[in-house]
Amino acid sequence: MPLKLPENLGVSLQSPKDLAKSPTFLLYGRGKTGKTTLAMSASVVEEMSPVAIVDFEGSAEVGATTYPNVDVYRTETWQQSSAVLDAMINQDHGYKTVILDPINALQVQLTDEIIRRQATTQPGAKPNNSMGDRAMLLADWGVVWTRMRKILETFHAAPFTTIITAHADTSQDGLGNVVMEPLMQGNKTKNEVVRVPSVVGYTRMTQTEDGQSVPVIRFAGASGVVAGDRFRKLPKEMTNPTMAEIHKAIYS
C-alpha cells in the first residue's frame, strides 16, 4: 500500500519505469570525437525531440547542417548560463531533450565568476602566483562542488532527457595505471559527473579497414576507461553511434 505523505512535502510515488522515461547521459571524450554531434542527433528521434542545447563554448556549430532543428542557447558567462539553466528547469518549454555542452566549460565559467567576485567578497585575499592574478581559494572549491552537484542532480531529476558532454582527461589510479575520465577540476566534482547520469559513454575515433576515421562510443567500463550503463541494455561499444540507435537499444 502506498505511503500517505503530506501534499506539501513534494514527494510522489514513482516506478522505475517512470524514471527511465527521462534518463541522463554523459558523453565524454577527446576533442573532435563526435560528442556534440551524437548528442544533437537526438533531434531526429521522435521520442526525444524537440531538442535544445546550452552551448558553453561554441561547439554546437558542428550540427548547423546535419541537425539544424536544434535550438541553441549560447552562453559565455556564469550569469548567462545559470539564468538559462534555471529557465530550463522552471519554465514549461516543451523540450524533450536538453544538452549541456560541455559541462567542464560551465565549471570554468563558475570558477571565473568566483575569482571575479573576490575583489568584493574577499578583499583581503592576496594573489598566490607570480603574475599577481587572483586565483581560487581553498574554500571556494567547496562552492564549486556544491553548485555543480546541484545542477547535475536537478537535471537528472527533470522531466526530460538530459545529455551532458565533457572533454576527456587522463589520470592515474592507485596502481599507477592510466585512466581516461571526464575533464573536471576537483576530485569530488569529477566523481559527481560520473555518479549521477544513467549512462556514461566514452567516445573516441577509430580507423576502418578502408582507412576511414569513424567515431566509436564505449558503454562498458574497462581497465583504463570510466563508463557504465544502468539499463544493462547497451552493447559494450557502438561504431558510428546515433541517439536513435541508443534509444532503440534501451527501449525496444
PDB file of C-alpha atoms in Angstrom:
ATOM      1  CA  MET A   1       0.000   0.000   0.000  1.00  0.00           C
ATOM      2  CA  PRO A   2       1.442   3.423  -0.954  1.00  0.00           C
ATOM      3  CA  LEU A   3       2.662   5.732   1.802  1.00  0.00           C
ATOM      4  CA  LYS A   4       0.441   8.600   2.915  1.00  0.00           C
ATOM      5  CA  LEU A   5       2.613  11.694   2.762  1.00  0.00           C
ATOM      6  CA  PRO A   6       1.810  15.414   3.205  1.00  0.00           C
ATOM      7  CA  GLU A   7       0.970  17.028  -0.143  1.00  0.00           C
ATOM      8  CA  ASN A   8       3.355  19.941   0.518  1.00  0.00           C
ATOM      9  CA  LEU A   9       6.295  17.569   1.001  1.00  0.00           C
ATOM     10  CA  GLY A  10       6.879  17.345  -2.742  1.00  0.00           C
ATOM     11  CA  VAL A  11       7.463  13.581  -2.787  1.00  0.00           C
ATOM     12  CA  SER A  12       5.401  11.484  -5.202  1.00  0.00           C
ATOM     13  CA  LEU A  13       5.199   7.755  -5.846  1.00  0.00           C
ATOM     14  CA  GLN A  14       7.108   6.748  -8.977  1.00  0.00           C
ATOM     15  CA  SER A  15       8.095   3.470 -10.573  1.00  0.00           C
ATOM     16  CA  PRO A  16      11.474   2.609 -12.128  1.00  0.00           C
ATOM     17  CA  LYS A  17       9.686   2.632 -15.496  1.00  0.00           C
ATOM     18  CA  ASP A  18       8.598   6.246 -14.938  1.00  0.00           C
ATOM     19  CA  LEU A  19      12.136   7.312 -14.029  1.00  0.00           C
ATOM     20  CA  ALA A  20      13.555   5.584 -17.116  1.00  0.00           C
ATOM     21  CA  LYS A  21      11.496   7.838 -19.389  1.00  0.00           C
ATOM     22  CA  SER A  22      13.830  10.805 -18.728  1.00  0.00           C
ATOM     23  CA  PRO A  23      17.364   9.418 -18.347  1.00  0.00           C
ATOM     24  CA  THR A  24      20.596  11.364 -18.170  1.00  0.00           C
ATOM     25  CA  PHE A  25      23.524  10.633 -20.481  1.00  0.00           C
ATOM     26  CA  LEU A  26      27.157  11.661 -20.063  1.00  0.00           C
ATOM     27  CA  LEU A  27      29.191  11.567 -23.291  1.00  0.00           C
ATOM     28  CA  TYR A  28      32.862  12.359 -22.817  1.00  0.00           C
ATOM     29  CA  GLY A  29      35.965  12.063 -24.955  1.00  0.00           C
ATOM     30  CA  ARG A  30      38.824  13.908 -26.602  1.00  0.00           C
ATOM     31  CA  GLY A  31      38.086  16.851 -28.863  1.00  0.00           C
ATOM     32  CA  LYS A  32      36.575  16.120 -32.292  1.00  0.00           C
ATOM     33  CA  THR A  33      35.372  12.621 -31.358  1.00  0.00           C
ATOM     34  CA  GLY A  34      31.694  13.307 -32.100  1.00  0.00           C
ATOM     35  CA  LYS A  35      30.254  14.045 -28.643  1.00  0.00           C
ATOM     36  CA  THR A  36      28.190  17.091 -29.615  1.00  0.00           C
ATOM     37  CA  THR A  37      27.135  15.622 -32.965  1.00  0.00           C
ATOM     38  CA  LEU A  38      25.943  12.457 -31.231  1.00  0.00           C
ATOM     39  CA  ALA A  39      24.002  14.466 -28.651  1.00  0.00           C
ATOM     40  CA  MET A  40      22.353  16.641 -31.315  1.00  0.00           C
ATOM     41  CA  SER A  41      21.271  13.549 -33.263  1.00  0.00           C
ATOM     42  CA  ALA A  42      18.504  13.238 -30.661  1.00  0.00           C
ATOM     43  CA  SER A  43      16.645  15.862 -32.712  1.00  0.00           C
ATOM     44  CA  VAL A  44      15.682  13.244 -35.328  1.00  0.00           C
ATOM     45  CA  VAL A  45      14.310  10.828 -32.710  1.00  0.00           C
ATOM     46  CA  GLU A  46      10.582  11.443 -32.277  1.00  0.00           C
ATOM     47  CA  GLU A  47      10.593  10.433 -28.609  1.00  0.00           C
ATOM     48  CA  MET A  48      13.483  12.843 -27.857  1.00  0.00           C
ATOM     49  CA  SER A  49      12.555  15.883 -29.951  1.00  0.00           C
ATOM     50  CA  PRO A  50      12.344  18.889 -29.760  1.00  0.00           C
ATOM     51  CA  VAL A  51      15.905  19.402 -28.534  1.00  0.00           C
ATOM     52  CA  ALA A  52      17.708  22.390 -27.012  1.00  0.00           C
ATOM     53  CA  ILE A  53      21.424  22.738 -26.385  1.00  0.00           C
ATOM     54  CA  VAL A  54      23.005  25.082 -23.840  1.00  0.00           C
ATOM     55  CA  ASP A  55      26.329  25.753 -25.547  1.00  0.00           C
ATOM     56  CA  PHE A  56      29.031  26.855 -23.108  1.00  0.00           C
ATOM     57  CA  GLU A  57      31.925  27.086 -25.599  1.00  0.00           C
ATOM     58  CA  GLY A  58      30.563  27.420 -29.152  1.00  0.00           C
ATOM     59  CA  SER A  59      30.776  23.767 -30.177  1.00  0.00           C
ATOM     60  CA  ALA A  60      27.147  23.490 -31.359  1.00  0.00           C
ATOM     61  CA  GLU A  61      28.197  24.806 -34.775  1.00  0.00           C
ATOM     62  CA  VAL A  62      29.042  21.214 -35.735  1.00  0.00           C
ATOM     63  CA  GLY A  63      25.342  20.472 -36.125  1.00  0.00           C
ATOM     64  CA  ALA A  64      24.453  23.515 -38.220  1.00  0.00           C
ATOM     65  CA  THR A  65      23.914  21.465 -41.387  1.00  0.00           C
ATOM     66  CA  THR A  66      23.349  17.935 -40.082  1.00  0.00           C
ATOM     67  CA  TYR A  67      20.943  18.757 -37.251  1.00  0.00           C
ATOM     68  CA  PRO A  68      19.598  22.284 -37.910  1.00  0.00           C
ATOM     69  CA  ASN A  69      16.417  21.815 -35.871  1.00  0.00           C
ATOM     70  CA  VAL A  70      18.174  22.052 -32.507  1.00  0.00           C
ATOM     71  CA  ASP A  71      17.564  25.280 -30.552  1.00  0.00           C
ATOM     72  CA  VAL A  72      20.918  26.693 -29.410  1.00  0.00           C
ATOM     73  CA  TYR A  73      21.372  28.872 -26.324  1.00  0.00           C
ATOM     74  CA  ARG A  74      24.951  30.171 -26.443  1.00  0.00           C
ATOM     75  CA  THR A  75      26.313  31.426 -23.118  1.00  0.00           C
ATOM     76  CA  GLU A  76      29.681  32.936 -22.273  1.00  0.00           C
ATOM     77  CA  THR A  77      29.406  33.802 -18.559  1.00  0.00           C
ATOM     78  CA  TRP A  78      28.169  32.148 -15.391  1.00  0.00           C
ATOM     79  CA  GLN A  79      25.367  34.698 -15.077  1.00  0.00           C
ATOM     80  CA  GLN A  80      24.082  33.848 -18.547  1.00  0.00           C
ATOM     81  CA  SER A  81      24.423  30.097 -18.048  1.00  0.00           C
ATOM     82  CA  SER A  82      22.760  29.991 -14.631  1.00  0.00           C
ATOM     83  CA  ALA A  83      19.817  32.039 -15.961  1.00  0.00           C
ATOM     84  CA  VAL A  84      19.321  29.696 -18.926  1.00  0.00           C
ATOM     85  CA  LEU A  85      19.653  26.570 -16.769  1.00  0.00           C
ATOM     86  CA  ASP A  86      17.157  27.950 -14.271  1.00  0.00           C
ATOM     87  CA  ALA A  87      14.685  28.626 -17.097  1.00  0.00           C
ATOM     88  CA  MET A  88      15.147  25.101 -18.449  1.00  0.00           C
ATOM     89  CA  ILE A  89      14.138  23.675 -15.083  1.00  0.00           C
ATOM     90  CA  ASN A  90      11.353  26.065 -14.104  1.00  0.00           C
ATOM     91  CA  GLN A  91       9.661  27.016 -17.381  1.00  0.00           C
ATOM     92  CA  ASP A  92       7.199  24.915 -19.373  1.00  0.00           C
ATOM     93  CA  HIS A  93       9.308  24.973 -22.545  1.00  0.00           C
ATOM     94  CA  GLY A  94       8.273  21.684 -24.151  1.00  0.00           C
ATOM     95  CA  TYR A  95      11.788  20.408 -24.874  1.00  0.00           C
ATOM     96  CA  LYS A  96      12.058  16.645 -24.544  1.00  0.00           C
ATOM     97  CA  THR A  97      15.860  16.703 -24.549  1.00  0.00           C
ATOM     98  CA  VAL A  98      18.282  19.292 -23.159  1.00  0.00           C
ATOM     99  CA  ILE A  99      22.012  19.118 -23.947  1.00  0.00           C
ATOM    100  CA  LEU A 100      24.626  20.704 -21.648  1.00  0.00           C
ATOM    101  CA  ASP A 101      27.747  21.113 -23.791  1.00  0.00           C
ATOM    102  CA  PRO A 102      30.359  20.718 -22.338  1.00  0.00           C
ATOM    103  CA  ILE A 103      29.928  20.589 -18.571  1.00  0.00           C
ATOM    104  CA  ASN A 104      33.618  21.312 -17.895  1.00  0.00           C
ATOM    105  CA  ALA A 105      33.264  24.665 -19.705  1.00  0.00           C
ATOM    106  CA  LEU A 106      30.374  25.512 -17.372  1.00  0.00           C
ATOM    107  CA  GLN A 107      32.641  24.759 -14.433  1.00  0.00           C
ATOM    108  CA  VAL A 108      35.268  27.136 -15.847  1.00  0.00           C
ATOM    109  CA  GLN A 109      32.597  29.854 -16.096  1.00  0.00           C
ATOM    110  CA  LEU A 110      31.791  29.278 -12.423  1.00  0.00           C
ATOM    111  CA  THR A 111      35.411  29.479 -11.272  1.00  0.00           C
ATOM    112  CA  ASP A 112      35.926  32.631 -13.352  1.00  0.00           C
ATOM    113  CA  GLU A 113      32.882  34.175 -11.654  1.00  0.00           C
ATOM    114  CA  ILE A 114      34.160  33.259  -8.185  1.00  0.00           C
ATOM    115  CA  ILE A 115      37.541  34.838  -8.930  1.00  0.00           C
ATOM    116  CA  ARG A 116      35.851  37.932 -10.365  1.00  0.00           C
ATOM    117  CA  ARG A 117      33.867  38.398  -7.150  1.00  0.00           C
ATOM    118  CA  GLN A 118      36.913  38.075  -4.891  1.00  0.00           C
ATOM    119  CA  ALA A 119      37.671  41.787  -5.025  1.00  0.00           C
ATOM    120  CA  THR A 120      34.319  42.365  -3.264  1.00  0.00           C
ATOM    121  CA  THR A 121      33.788  39.197  -1.233  1.00  0.00           C
ATOM    122  CA  GLN A 122      37.424  38.591  -0.235  1.00  0.00           C
ATOM    123  CA  PRO A 123      39.198  41.979  -0.475  1.00  0.00           C
ATOM    124  CA  GLY A 124      41.992  40.791   1.806  1.00  0.00           C
ATOM    125  CA  ALA A 125      42.887  37.777  -0.312  1.00  0.00           C
ATOM    126  CA  LYS A 126      46.360  38.038  -1.817  1.00  0.00           C
ATOM    127  CA  PRO A 127      47.390  36.685  -5.226  1.00  0.00           C
ATOM    128  CA  ASN A 128      49.332  33.424  -4.961  1.00  0.00           C
ATOM    129  CA  ASN A 129      51.100  33.465  -8.327  1.00  0.00           C
ATOM    130  CA  SER A 130      53.955  35.368  -9.966  1.00  0.00           C
ATOM    131  CA  MET A 131      51.598  37.217 -12.337  1.00  0.00           C
ATOM    132  CA  GLY A 132      49.724  38.784  -9.465  1.00  0.00           C
ATOM    133  CA  ASP A 133      46.388  37.398 -10.667  1.00  0.00           C
ATOM    134  CA  ARG A 134      43.720  36.291  -8.250  1.00  0.00           C
ATOM    135  CA  ALA A 135      43.121  32.551  -8.053  1.00  0.00           C
ATOM    136  CA  MET A 136      40.695  30.156  -6.423  1.00  0.00           C
ATOM    137  CA  LEU A 137      40.840  29.937  -2.627  1.00  0.00           C
ATOM    138  CA  LEU A 138      40.712  26.522  -0.967  1.00  0.00           C
ATOM    139  CA  ALA A 139      37.249  27.189   0.461  1.00  0.00           C
ATOM    140  CA  ASP A 140      35.965  28.161  -2.991  1.00  0.00           C
ATOM    141  CA  TRP A 141      36.356  24.612  -4.282  1.00  0.00           C
ATOM    142  CA  GLY A 142      33.621  23.550  -1.878  1.00  0.00           C
ATOM    143  CA  VAL A 143      31.340  26.102  -3.522  1.00  0.00           C
ATOM    144  CA  VAL A 144      32.193  24.734  -6.975  1.00  0.00           C
ATOM    145  CA  TRP A 145      31.403  21.161  -5.929  1.00  0.00           C
ATOM    146  CA  THR A 146      28.118  22.184  -4.292  1.00  0.00           C
ATOM    147  CA  ARG A 147      26.914  24.221  -7.297  1.00  0.00           C
ATOM    148  CA  MET A 148      27.894  21.615  -9.876  1.00  0.00           C
ATOM    149  CA  ARG A 149      26.375  18.781  -7.841  1.00  0.00           C
ATOM    150  CA  LYS A 150      23.097  20.674  -7.528  1.00  0.00           C
ATOM    151  CA  ILE A 151      22.964  21.299 -11.297  1.00  0.00           C
ATOM    152  CA  LEU A 152      23.664  17.645 -12.127  1.00  0.00           C
ATOM    153  CA  GLU A 153      21.111  16.287  -9.669  1.00  0.00           C
ATOM    154  CA  THR A 154      18.459  18.819 -10.679  1.00  0.00           C
ATOM    155  CA  PHE A 155      18.736  18.000 -14.382  1.00  0.00           C
ATOM    156  CA  HIS A 156      18.860  14.276 -13.630  1.00  0.00           C
ATOM    157  CA  ALA A 157      15.509  14.638 -11.840  1.00  0.00           C
ATOM    158  CA  ALA A 158      13.997  16.839 -14.579  1.00  0.00           C
ATOM    159  CA  PRO A 159      11.034  15.560 -16.652  1.00  0.00           C
ATOM    160  CA  PHE A 160      13.099  15.490 -19.847  1.00  0.00           C
ATOM    161  CA  THR A 161      16.165  13.658 -21.122  1.00  0.00           C
ATOM    162  CA  THR A 162      19.448  15.393 -20.324  1.00  0.00           C
ATOM    163  CA  ILE A 163      22.601  14.787 -22.376  1.00  0.00           C
ATOM    164  CA  ILE A 164      25.795  16.087 -20.801  1.00  0.00           C
ATOM    165  CA  THR A 165      29.036  16.262 -22.740  1.00  0.00           C
ATOM    166  CA  ALA A 166      32.536  16.670 -21.353  1.00  0.00           C
ATOM    167  CA  HIS A 167      36.093  16.657 -22.603  1.00  0.00           C
ATOM    168  CA  ALA A 168      38.304  13.757 -21.513  1.00  0.00           C
ATOM    169  CA  ASP A 169      41.444  13.720 -19.444  1.00  0.00           C
ATOM    170  CA  THR A 170      43.865  11.078 -18.187  1.00  0.00           C
ATOM    171  CA  SER A 171      44.748  10.375 -14.583  1.00  0.00           C
ATOM    172  CA  GLN A 172      46.432   7.575 -12.659  1.00  0.00           C
ATOM    173  CA  ASP A 173      44.791   5.133 -10.282  1.00  0.00           C
ATOM    174  CA  GLY A 174      46.358   3.853  -7.080  1.00  0.00           C
ATOM    175  CA  LEU A 175      48.409   1.314  -9.017  1.00  0.00           C
ATOM    176  CA  GLY A 176      49.818   3.846 -11.452  1.00  0.00           C
ATOM    177  CA  ASN A 177      47.598   2.766 -14.341  1.00  0.00           C
ATOM    178  CA  VAL A 178      46.392   5.445 -16.763  1.00  0.00           C
ATOM    179  CA  VAL A 179      42.629   6.035 -16.605  1.00  0.00           C
ATOM    180  CA  MET A 180      40.522   8.007 -19.107  1.00  0.00           C
ATOM    181  CA  GLU A 181      37.855  10.077 -17.344  1.00  0.00           C
ATOM    182  CA  PRO A 182      35.863  13.337 -17.756  1.00  0.00           C
ATOM    183  CA  LEU A 183      37.891  16.528 -17.547  1.00  0.00           C
ATOM    184  CA  MET A 184      36.681  18.246 -14.386  1.00  0.00           C
ATOM    185  CA  GLN A 185      38.530  20.259 -11.772  1.00  0.00           C
ATOM    186  CA  GLY A 186      38.379  18.742  -8.304  1.00  0.00           C
ATOM    187  CA  ASN A 187      38.003  15.050  -7.500  1.00  0.00           C
ATOM    188  CA  LYS A 188      34.649  15.492  -5.748  1.00  0.00           C
ATOM    189  CA  THR A 189      33.141  17.246  -8.768  1.00  0.00           C
ATOM    190  CA  LYS A 190      34.631  14.647 -11.119  1.00  0.00           C
ATOM    191  CA  ASN A 191      33.001  11.882  -9.077  1.00  0.00           C
ATOM    192  CA  GLU A 192      29.612  13.615  -9.235  1.00  0.00           C
ATOM    193  CA  VAL A 193      29.775  13.881 -13.023  1.00  0.00           C
ATOM    194  CA  VAL A 194      30.095  10.105 -13.434  1.00  0.00           C
ATOM    195  CA  ARG A 195      27.876   9.179 -10.451  1.00  0.00           C
ATOM    196  CA  VAL A 196      24.656  10.930 -11.430  1.00  0.00           C
ATOM    197  CA  PRO A 197      23.984  10.002 -15.118  1.00  0.00           C
ATOM    198  CA  SER A 198      22.059   6.884 -16.135  1.00  0.00           C
ATOM    199  CA  VAL A 199      24.567   6.165 -18.923  1.00  0.00           C
ATOM    200  CA  VAL A 200      28.241   7.149 -19.193  1.00  0.00           C
ATOM    201  CA  GLY A 201      29.810   6.717 -22.637  1.00  0.00           C
ATOM    202  CA  TYR A 202      33.412   7.295 -23.697  1.00  0.00           C
ATOM    203  CA  THR A 203      33.895   8.473 -27.298  1.00  0.00           C
ATOM    204  CA  ARG A 204      36.965   8.026 -29.483  1.00  0.00           C
ATOM    205  CA  MET A 205      37.901   7.778 -33.147  1.00  0.00           C
ATOM    206  CA  THR A 206      38.988   4.582 -34.882  1.00  0.00           C
ATOM    207  CA  GLN A 207      40.012   3.618 -38.391  1.00  0.00           C
ATOM    208  CA  THR A 208      38.085   1.194 -40.550  1.00  0.00           C
ATOM    209  CA  GLU A 209      39.746  -1.342 -42.841  1.00  0.00           C
ATOM    210  CA  ASP A 210      39.463   1.064 -45.767  1.00  0.00           C
ATOM    211  CA  GLY A 211      41.241   3.815 -43.809  1.00  0.00           C
ATOM    212  CA  GLN A 212      38.250   5.960 -42.836  1.00  0.00           C
ATOM    213  CA  SER A 213      38.087   7.575 -39.382  1.00  0.00           C
ATOM    214  CA  VAL A 214      34.796   6.892 -37.613  1.00  0.00           C
ATOM    215  CA  PRO A 215      33.555   7.628 -34.090  1.00  0.00           C
ATOM    216  CA  VAL A 216      33.116   4.859 -31.530  1.00  0.00           C
ATOM    217  CA  ILE A 217      31.442   5.043 -28.127  1.00  0.00           C
ATOM    218  CA  ARG A 218      32.079   2.635 -25.272  1.00  0.00           C
ATOM    219  CA  PHE A 219      29.385   1.991 -22.645  1.00  0.00           C
ATOM    220  CA  ALA A 220      31.078  -0.799 -20.671  1.00  0.00           C
ATOM    221  CA  GLY A 221      33.612   0.099 -18.025  1.00  0.00           C
ATOM    222  CA  ALA A 222      37.019  -1.416 -18.614  1.00  0.00           C
ATOM    223  CA  SER A 223      40.590  -1.111 -17.487  1.00  0.00           C
ATOM    224  CA  GLY A 224      41.586   2.475 -18.177  1.00  0.00           C
ATOM    225  CA  VAL A 225      38.098   3.726 -19.162  1.00  0.00           C
ATOM    226  CA  VAL A 226      35.280   5.077 -16.976  1.00  0.00           C
ATOM    227  CA  ALA A 227      31.910   4.073 -18.500  1.00  0.00           C
ATOM    228  CA  GLY A 228      28.650   2.426 -17.480  1.00  0.00           C
ATOM    229  CA  ASP A 229      25.015   1.676 -18.315  1.00  0.00           C
ATOM    230  CA  ARG A 230      22.350   1.346 -15.604  1.00  0.00           C
ATOM    231  CA  PHE A 231      19.855  -0.036 -18.120  1.00  0.00           C
ATOM    232  CA  ARG A 232      22.096  -3.022 -18.957  1.00  0.00           C
ATOM    233  CA  LYS A 233      20.729  -2.814 -22.499  1.00  0.00           C
ATOM    234  CA  LEU A 234      23.520  -1.122 -24.449  1.00  0.00           C
ATOM    235  CA  PRO A 235      26.359  -3.022 -26.142  1.00  0.00           C
ATOM    236  CA  LYS A 236      29.932  -2.645 -24.992  1.00  0.00           C
ATOM    237  CA  GLU A 237      30.657  -0.418 -27.999  1.00  0.00           C
ATOM    238  CA  MET A 238      28.875   1.227 -30.917  1.00  0.00           C
ATOM    239  CA  THR A 239      30.521   2.358 -34.146  1.00  0.00           C
ATOM    240  CA  ASN A 240      29.102   5.472 -35.847  1.00  0.00           C
ATOM    241  CA  PRO A 241      26.601   5.833 -32.993  1.00  0.00           C
ATOM    242  CA  THR A 242      23.395   7.890 -33.086  1.00  0.00           C
ATOM    243  CA  MET A 243      20.889   8.671 -30.375  1.00  0.00           C
ATOM    244  CA  ALA A 244      18.292   6.791 -32.454  1.00  0.00           C
ATOM    245  CA  GLU A 245      20.330   3.581 -32.092  1.00  0.00           C
ATOM    246  CA  ILE A 246      20.936   4.213 -28.405  1.00  0.00           C
ATOM    247  CA  HIS A 247      17.254   4.951 -27.762  1.00  0.00           C
ATOM    248  CA  LYS A 248      16.204   1.814 -29.653  1.00  0.00           C
ATOM    249  CA  ALA A 249      18.649  -0.360 -27.715  1.00  0.00           C
ATOM    250  CA  ILE A 250      17.345   0.889 -24.390  1.00  0.00           C
ATOM    251  CA  TYR A 251      13.595   0.906 -25.038  1.00  0.00           C
ATOM    252  CA  SER A 252      12.942  -1.718 -27.713  1.00  0.00           C
TER     253      SER A 252
END
